[in-house]
Coordinates of C-alpha atoms and ligand atoms in Angstrom, one line a residue:
M6 CA 103.9 131.4 116.5
A7 CA 106.4 131.9 113.5
V8 CA 105.3 133.8 110.4
D9 CA 107.2 132.6 107.3
N10 CA 108.1 134.7 104.2
D11 CA 104.8 134.0 102.5
G12 CA 102.9 135.3 105.4
I13 CA 101.8 131.9 106.7
A14 CA 101.6 131.4 110.6
V15 CA 102.9 128.3 111.9
V16 CA 101.5 127.8 115.4
T17 CA 103.1 125.2 117.6
L18 CA 101.4 123.7 120.6
Q19 CA 103.9 123.4 123.4
R20 CA 102.6 122.0 126.7
P21 CA 104.6 119.0 127.6
P22 CA 104.2 116.1 127.8
V23 CA 101.2 115.7 125.7
N24 CA 99.8 119.1 125.0
S25 CA 96.5 118.4 126.9
L26 CA 94.2 121.4 126.7
N27 CA 94.1 123.0 130.1
L28 CA 92.6 126.6 130.6
D29 CA 96.0 128.3 130.1
L30 CA 96.7 126.6 126.8
L31 CA 93.2 127.3 125.5
Q32 CA 93.5 131.0 126.5
A33 CA 96.9 131.1 124.7
M34 CA 95.5 129.6 121.6
N35 CA 92.6 132.1 121.6
N36 CA 95.1 135.0 121.8
T37 CA 97.3 133.6 119.0
F38 CA 94.2 133.0 116.8
D39 CA 93.2 136.7 117.4
D40 CA 96.8 137.7 116.5
V41 CA 96.8 135.7 113.2
A42 CA 93.5 137.4 112.2
K43 CA 94.8 140.9 113.2
N44 CA 98.1 140.4 111.4
K45 CA 96.2 139.5 108.3
S46 CA 98.3 136.3 107.9
K47 CA 97.8 134.4 104.6
G48 CA 96.8 131.3 106.6
M49 CA 97.6 129.4 109.8
I50 CA 99.0 125.9 110.4
L51 CA 98.7 124.2 113.7
T52 CA 101.2 121.6 114.8
S53 CA 102.8 120.3 118.0
A54 CA 106.3 120.5 119.6
S55 CA 106.0 116.9 120.7
P56 CA 107.4 114.2 118.4
T57 CA 104.6 111.7 119.1
V58 CA 101.4 113.7 120.4
F59 CA 99.6 116.4 118.5
S60 CA 97.3 116.9 121.5
A61 CA 95.9 114.5 124.1
G62 CA 92.6 116.3 124.2
L63 CA 91.1 118.0 127.2
D64 CA 93.3 118.1 130.3
I65 CA 91.5 115.6 132.6
M66 CA 93.0 117.4 135.6
E67 CA 90.7 120.4 134.7
M68 CA 87.6 118.3 135.1
Y69 CA 88.7 116.1 138.2
K70 CA 87.7 117.5 141.5
P71 CA 87.3 120.9 139.8
D72 CA 86.9 124.4 141.2
P73 CA 83.4 125.3 139.9
K74 CA 84.2 128.9 138.5
R75 CA 87.4 127.6 136.8
L76 CA 85.5 124.6 135.3
E77 CA 82.9 127.0 133.8
T78 CA 85.6 129.3 132.5
F79 CA 87.5 126.3 131.1
W80 CA 84.4 125.1 129.0
V81 CA 83.6 128.6 127.8
T82 CA 87.3 129.1 126.7
L83 CA 87.1 125.7 124.9
Q84 CA 83.8 126.8 123.1
D85 CA 85.7 130.2 122.2
M86 CA 88.6 128.3 120.9
W87 CA 86.3 126.2 118.6
L88 CA 84.2 129.2 117.5
K89 CA 87.4 131.1 116.6
L90 CA 89.2 128.1 114.8
F91 CA 86.2 126.5 113.1
G92 CA 84.9 129.9 112.1
A93 CA 88.3 131.5 111.1
S94 CA 88.0 133.4 107.9
F95 CA 91.7 132.8 107.0
P96 CA 92.7 129.3 105.7
T97 CA 93.7 126.8 108.4
A98 CA 95.6 123.5 108.2
A99 CA 96.7 121.0 110.8
A100 CA 100.1 119.3 110.6
I101 CA 99.2 116.4 112.8
N102 CA 102.6 115.1 113.9
G103 CA 101.3 112.4 116.4
H104 CA 98.3 111.1 118.3
A105 CA 95.2 113.2 118.1
P106 CA 92.5 111.8 120.4
A107 CA 89.2 113.5 121.4
G108 CA 90.0 117.3 121.8
G109 CA 93.1 116.8 119.6
C110 CA 90.9 115.5 116.9
L111 CA 88.5 118.4 117.5
I112 CA 91.3 120.9 116.8
A113 CA 92.3 118.9 113.7
T114 CA 88.7 118.7 112.3
S115 CA 88.1 122.5 113.0
C116 CA 90.8 123.2 110.4
E117 CA 90.2 123.0 106.7
Y118 CA 93.0 120.7 105.8
R119 CA 94.8 117.9 107.6
V120 CA 98.2 116.2 106.9
M121 CA 99.2 113.4 109.4
L122 CA 102.5 111.8 109.9
S123 CA 102.7 108.1 108.9
G124 CA 103.3 105.9 111.8
K125 CA 101.6 104.2 114.8
F126 CA 99.5 107.2 115.6
T127 CA 95.7 107.4 116.1
I128 CA 93.1 110.1 115.6
G129 CA 89.4 110.2 116.6
L130 CA 86.6 111.1 118.9
N131 CA 86.9 108.4 121.6
E132 CA 84.3 110.0 124.0
T133 CA 81.6 107.5 123.6
A134 CA 84.0 104.6 124.4
L135 CA 84.7 106.6 127.8
G136 CA 81.0 106.7 128.5
I137 CA 80.7 110.3 127.5
V138 CA 78.4 111.8 124.9
P139 CA 80.3 114.3 122.7
P140 CA 78.5 117.6 122.6
T141 CA 76.7 118.5 119.3
W142 CA 79.3 121.0 118.1
I143 CA 82.0 118.4 118.6
Q144 CA 80.1 115.9 116.6
D145 CA 79.4 118.5 114.0
S146 CA 83.1 119.1 113.4
L147 CA 83.6 115.4 112.6
R148 CA 80.3 115.3 110.5
H149 CA 81.7 118.4 108.7
T150 CA 84.8 116.5 107.7
I151 CA 83.7 112.9 106.8
P152 CA 80.6 111.4 105.3
T153 CA 77.7 111.4 107.7
R154 CA 77.4 107.6 107.9
Q155 CA 81.0 107.1 108.6
A156 CA 80.8 109.9 111.2
E157 CA 77.8 108.2 112.9
I158 CA 79.7 105.0 113.1
A159 CA 82.9 106.5 114.2
L160 CA 81.1 108.6 117.0
T161 CA 78.9 105.8 118.3
T162 CA 81.8 103.4 118.5
G163 CA 84.4 105.9 119.8
K164 CA 86.6 104.9 116.9
M165 CA 90.2 105.8 117.0
F166 CA 91.5 105.7 113.4
T167 CA 95.0 104.6 112.5
V168 CA 96.6 106.8 110.0
D169 CA 95.8 104.6 107.1
E170 CA 92.2 104.2 108.2
A171 CA 91.9 108.0 108.6
L172 CA 92.9 108.4 105.0
K173 CA 90.7 105.5 103.7
W174 CA 87.9 103.6 104.9
R175 CA 87.0 99.8 104.4
T176 CA 88.0 98.2 101.1
N177 CA 85.4 98.2 98.3
R178 CA 86.4 96.4 95.1
G179 CA 89.8 96.6 93.2
A180 CA 93.0 95.0 94.1
E181 CA 92.0 93.8 97.6
G182 CA 88.7 92.4 96.3
A183 CA 90.7 90.6 93.7
A184 CA 93.0 89.2 96.4
R185 CA 89.9 87.7 98.2
L186 CA 89.1 85.6 95.1
G187 CA 92.5 84.0 95.4
P188 CA 95.8 84.4 93.5
P189 CA 95.2 85.4 89.9
V190 CA 96.4 83.1 87.2
L191 CA 99.4 84.7 85.8
E192 CA 100.3 85.1 82.2
G193 CA 101.7 81.8 80.7
P194 CA 101.9 80.1 77.3
Q195 CA 98.6 77.9 78.0
M196 CA 96.5 80.8 79.3
P197 CA 97.4 84.2 78.2
P198 CA 95.3 86.9 80.0
R199 CA 92.5 87.9 77.7
S200 CA 89.6 90.1 78.4
P201 CA 86.1 88.3 78.4
D202 CA 85.3 90.5 75.4
Q203 CA 88.3 89.0 73.4
I204 CA 87.3 85.5 74.3
L205 CA 83.7 85.9 73.2
N206 CA 84.6 87.8 70.0
K207 CA 87.1 85.1 69.1
T208 CA 84.5 82.4 69.6
L209 CA 81.8 84.3 67.6
K210 CA 84.2 84.8 64.7
M211 CA 85.0 81.0 64.7
C212 CA 81.2 80.1 64.8
L213 CA 80.3 82.6 62.0
S214 CA 83.2 81.4 59.8
P215 CA 81.7 79.9 56.5
K216 CA 84.2 77.1 56.9
M217 CA 82.5 75.9 60.0
A218 CA 80.0 73.2 59.7
L219 CA 76.7 73.5 61.8
D220 CA 77.4 70.5 63.9
T221 CA 80.9 71.5 64.5
G222 CA 79.7 74.9 65.6
I223 CA 77.2 73.4 68.0
I224 CA 79.9 71.2 69.4
K225 CA 82.3 74.3 69.9
L226 CA 79.4 76.3 71.5
N227 CA 78.6 73.4 73.9
A228 CA 82.3 73.2 74.8
L229 CA 82.5 76.9 75.4
N230 CA 79.4 76.7 77.6
E231 CA 81.0 74.0 79.6
Y232 CA 84.3 75.9 79.8
L233 CA 82.5 79.0 81.0
V234 CA 80.7 77.1 83.8
T235 CA 83.6 74.9 85.0
E236 CA 86.4 77.5 84.6
R237 CA 84.5 80.5 85.9
T238 CA 87.0 81.1 88.7
T239 CA 90.0 80.9 86.3
I240 CA 88.1 83.3 83.9
V241 CA 87.4 85.8 86.6
D242 CA 90.9 85.6 87.8
N243 CA 92.2 86.2 84.3
A244 CA 89.8 89.1 83.8
I245 CA 91.2 90.6 87.1
T246 CA 94.8 89.9 85.9
F247 CA 93.9 91.6 82.6
G248 CA 92.3 94.5 84.4
I249 CA 95.3 95.0 86.8
K250 CA 97.8 94.7 83.9
K251 CA 95.7 97.3 81.8
C252 CA 95.6 99.7 84.9
N253 CA 99.3 99.3 85.4
D254 CA 99.9 100.0 81.6
M255 CA 97.8 103.1 81.9
D256 CA 99.5 104.2 85.1
I257 CA 96.2 104.0 87.2
N258 CA 96.7 103.4 90.8
I259 CA 94.2 100.6 91.5
Q260 CA 95.2 100.3 95.1
K261 CA 94.0 103.8 95.7
R262 CA 91.0 103.7 93.4
G263 CA 89.8 100.4 94.9
R264 CA 89.4 101.9 98.5
R265 CA 86.8 104.2 99.7
K266 CA 88.4 107.3 101.3
V267 CA 87.0 108.3 104.7
G268 CA 88.9 111.5 104.4
L269 CA 89.5 112.4 108.2
I270 CA 92.9 113.3 107.1
D271 CA 93.8 114.6 103.5
E272 CA 97.3 113.5 103.2
T273 CA 100.1 111.7 105.0
A274 CA 103.7 112.9 105.4
A275 CA 107.0 111.3 106.3
D276 CA 108.1 113.9 108.8
K277 CA 106.9 117.2 110.3
A278 CA 108.7 119.4 107.8
E279 CA 107.0 117.5 105.0
A280 CA 103.5 117.9 106.8
I281 CA 104.1 121.6 107.1
E282 CA 105.1 122.0 103.5
K283 CA 102.1 120.0 102.3
C284 CA 99.8 122.3 104.6
K285 CA 101.5 125.4 103.1
K286 CA 100.9 124.0 99.6
F287 CA 97.2 123.8 100.5
I288 CA 97.1 127.4 101.8
K289 CA 98.9 128.6 98.6
R290 CA 96.0 127.3 96.6
F291 CA 94.1 130.4 97.7
D292 CA 96.8 132.8 96.5
K293 CA 94.7 133.9 93.4
I294 CA 91.4 133.9 95.1
P295 CA 90.1 137.2 96.6
S296 CA 90.6 136.6 100.5
L297 CA 87.3 138.5 101.4
A298 CA 85.2 136.2 99.1
R299 CA 87.0 133.1 100.2
G300 CA 86.6 134.0 103.9
M301 CA 83.0 134.8 103.5
T302 CA 82.2 131.7 101.6
K303 CA 83.8 129.6 104.2
Q304 CA 81.8 131.3 107.0
I305 CA 78.6 131.0 105.2
F306 CA 79.3 127.3 104.7
R307 CA 80.1 126.8 108.3
Q308 CA 77.5 129.2 109.6
E309 CA 74.8 126.7 110.5
V310 CA 77.0 124.7 112.6
L311 CA 78.6 127.7 114.3
Q312 CA 75.2 129.3 114.9
K313 CA 73.9 126.1 116.7
L314 CA 76.5 126.5 119.5
L315 CA 76.1 130.4 119.5
T316 CA 72.4 129.8 120.1
N317 CA 72.7 127.1 122.8
R318 CA 75.9 128.1 124.4
Q319 CA 74.5 128.5 128.0
A320 CA 72.6 125.2 127.8
D321 CA 75.7 123.4 126.4
T322 CA 77.8 124.8 129.4
K323 CA 75.2 123.8 131.9
Q324 CA 75.1 120.3 130.4
F325 CA 78.9 120.0 130.6
L326 CA 78.9 121.3 134.2
D327 CA 76.1 118.9 135.3
L328 CA 77.9 116.0 133.6
V329 CA 81.3 116.6 135.2
N330 CA 79.9 117.2 138.6
Q331 CA 78.2 113.8 138.7
P332 CA 79.8 111.5 141.3
K333 CA 79.9 108.8 138.7
I334 CA 81.8 110.8 136.2
Q335 CA 84.3 112.0 138.9
Q336 CA 84.7 108.2 139.7
S337 CA 85.4 107.5 136.0
L338 CA 87.9 110.4 135.7
E339 CA 89.8 109.1 138.8
L340 CA 90.0 105.6 137.2
Y341 CA 90.9 107.0 133.9
L342 CA 93.7 109.2 135.3
A343 CA 95.0 106.2 137.4
M344 CA 95.0 104.1 134.2
L345 CA 97.0 106.7 132.2
K346 CA 99.5 107.1 135.0
Q347 CA 99.9 103.3 135.3
K348 CA 100.4 103.1 131.6
S349 CA 103.0 105.9 131.5
Q350 CA 105.0 104.2 134.3
K351 CA 105.3 101.0 132.4
Ligands
LIG413 C1 87.3 111.4 129.9 C2 86.1 112.2 130.4 C3 86.0 113.6 129.9 C4 84.7 114.2 130.3 C5 84.4 115.5 129.4 C6 83.0 115.6 129.2 C7 82.5 116.2 128.1 C8 83.4 116.7 127.0 C9 83.4 115.8 125.9 C10 84.1 115.9 124.8 C11 85.2 116.7 124.6 C12 86.5 116.2 124.6 C13 87.0 115.5 125.7 C14 88.4 115.1 125.8 O1 89.3 115.5 125.1 S1 88.7 114.1 127.1 C15 90.4 113.6 127.0 C16 90.5 112.4 126.2 N1 91.9 112.1 125.9 C17 92.3 110.8 125.9 O2 91.5 110.0 126.2 C18 93.7 110.7 125.6 C19 94.5 110.1 126.8 N2 95.9 110.0 126.7 C20 96.5 109.0 125.9 O3 95.8 108.2 125.3 C21 98.0 109.1 125.8 O4 98.5 109.9 126.8 C22 98.5 109.5 124.4 C23 97.9 110.9 124.0 C24 98.2 108.5 123.3 C25 100.0 109.7 124.5 O5 100.7 108.7 124.9 P1 102.1 108.6 125.6 O6 102.5 107.2 125.8 O7 103.0 109.5 124.7 O8 102.0 109.4 127.0 P2 101.4 108.9 128.3 O9 100.2 108.2 128.1 O10 102.6 108.2 129.0 O11 101.1 110.3 129.1 C26 102.1 111.1 129.6 C27 101.6 111.9 130.8 O12 100.5 112.8 130.3 C28 99.3 112.4 131.1 N3 98.0 112.5 130.2 C29 97.8 112.0 129.1 N4 96.7 112.4 128.5 C30 96.2 113.4 129.3 C31 95.0 114.1 129.4 N5 94.1 114.1 128.4 N6 94.8 114.9 130.5 C32 95.7 114.9 131.4 N7 96.8 114.2 131.6 C33 97.1 113.4 130.5 C34 99.5 110.9 131.5 O13 98.7 110.6 132.6 C35 100.9 111.0 131.8 O14 101.1 111.6 133.1 P3 102.3 111.3 134.0 O15 102.1 112.2 135.2 O16 102.1 109.8 134.5 O17 103.6 111.4 133.3

């Protein structure tokens, strides 16, 4: 842990090669979170010493052929870690400088703010894809971060989000919707882009002109009708071109506005230093907010989710122990470890 001049603690996970969460690392995290609270730090940023992995999630070695007592302590320590981090009264942010699967995503979603490095990294709760049901409080962390519907789809599909997907979800309308209609007709002498309103107003003016004979007006209206029907694609394209041009003139970023954000991460950064700076900026937003009021408001906001685990802690532990001790799960863990080893040796 390093505390900067502003009193913000930067906590770096450092368990090579992939910061997998074993008992020792979880205990070290818990002690550090206690220190941050005791020192009255202004806030805490979690990041990783690895250049490519934030955290690979739970250390599978803790669950494979486990010692029963250690396995129980391991799970209770993980619960403690989450209760301390998710329930921390001080501001928390994650500078996610690499992959964050499963438990890695849990750490990130327990924080209040997330900045992830742009690149070929992924983040998400992949448990379902591994045949594991994520416990309620782990599901709750995701549901607390992104909209419920997206959380349900992500959890049931074991979705690992790319950085871009984590920031945004599927496209809605806007620039990409326009692209689906084909290339817009660009400005030119024959067809300058006009808004549909401009076209209709001009036609109406012509038709209402006292110089226009009734039969000529009818012919013109019929011609307009035919034009609207046969050229509708061009008209739509022109309207889109007009819209895009207007947005550009007004400095509105249509690319961003056209996409729905999933918000699993809040921002991206080019490197770790920038990610930490952005996290600091988030924490400094609370400079003028009384810290007691802030902390209590956060805890009330998160209370329901925290209380659910506190009430069901023993049952949750028993469920985990029963699951891990199943021969079928032990077999899956063995296969998964072998697969990871094989992949790392390539
Ligand atoms: C899986 C069943 C769990 C049952 C638990 C039951 C209930 C709990 C439910 C939910 C809570 C959360 C659960 C979890 O967190 S489970 C862990 C899920 N994590 C993953 O699936 C990630 C696996 N790892 C990777 O995908 C990659 O390692 C990476 C993170 C993308 C990094 O890739 P990179 O190429 O940089 O590294 P390598 O793949 O080469 O790995 C290097 C080295 O580390 C070993 N390793 C990787 N991940 C883990 C891990 N989670 N636990 C232990 N060891 C891990 C890998 O085998 C390599 O080892 P080697 O000795 O070959 O060097």
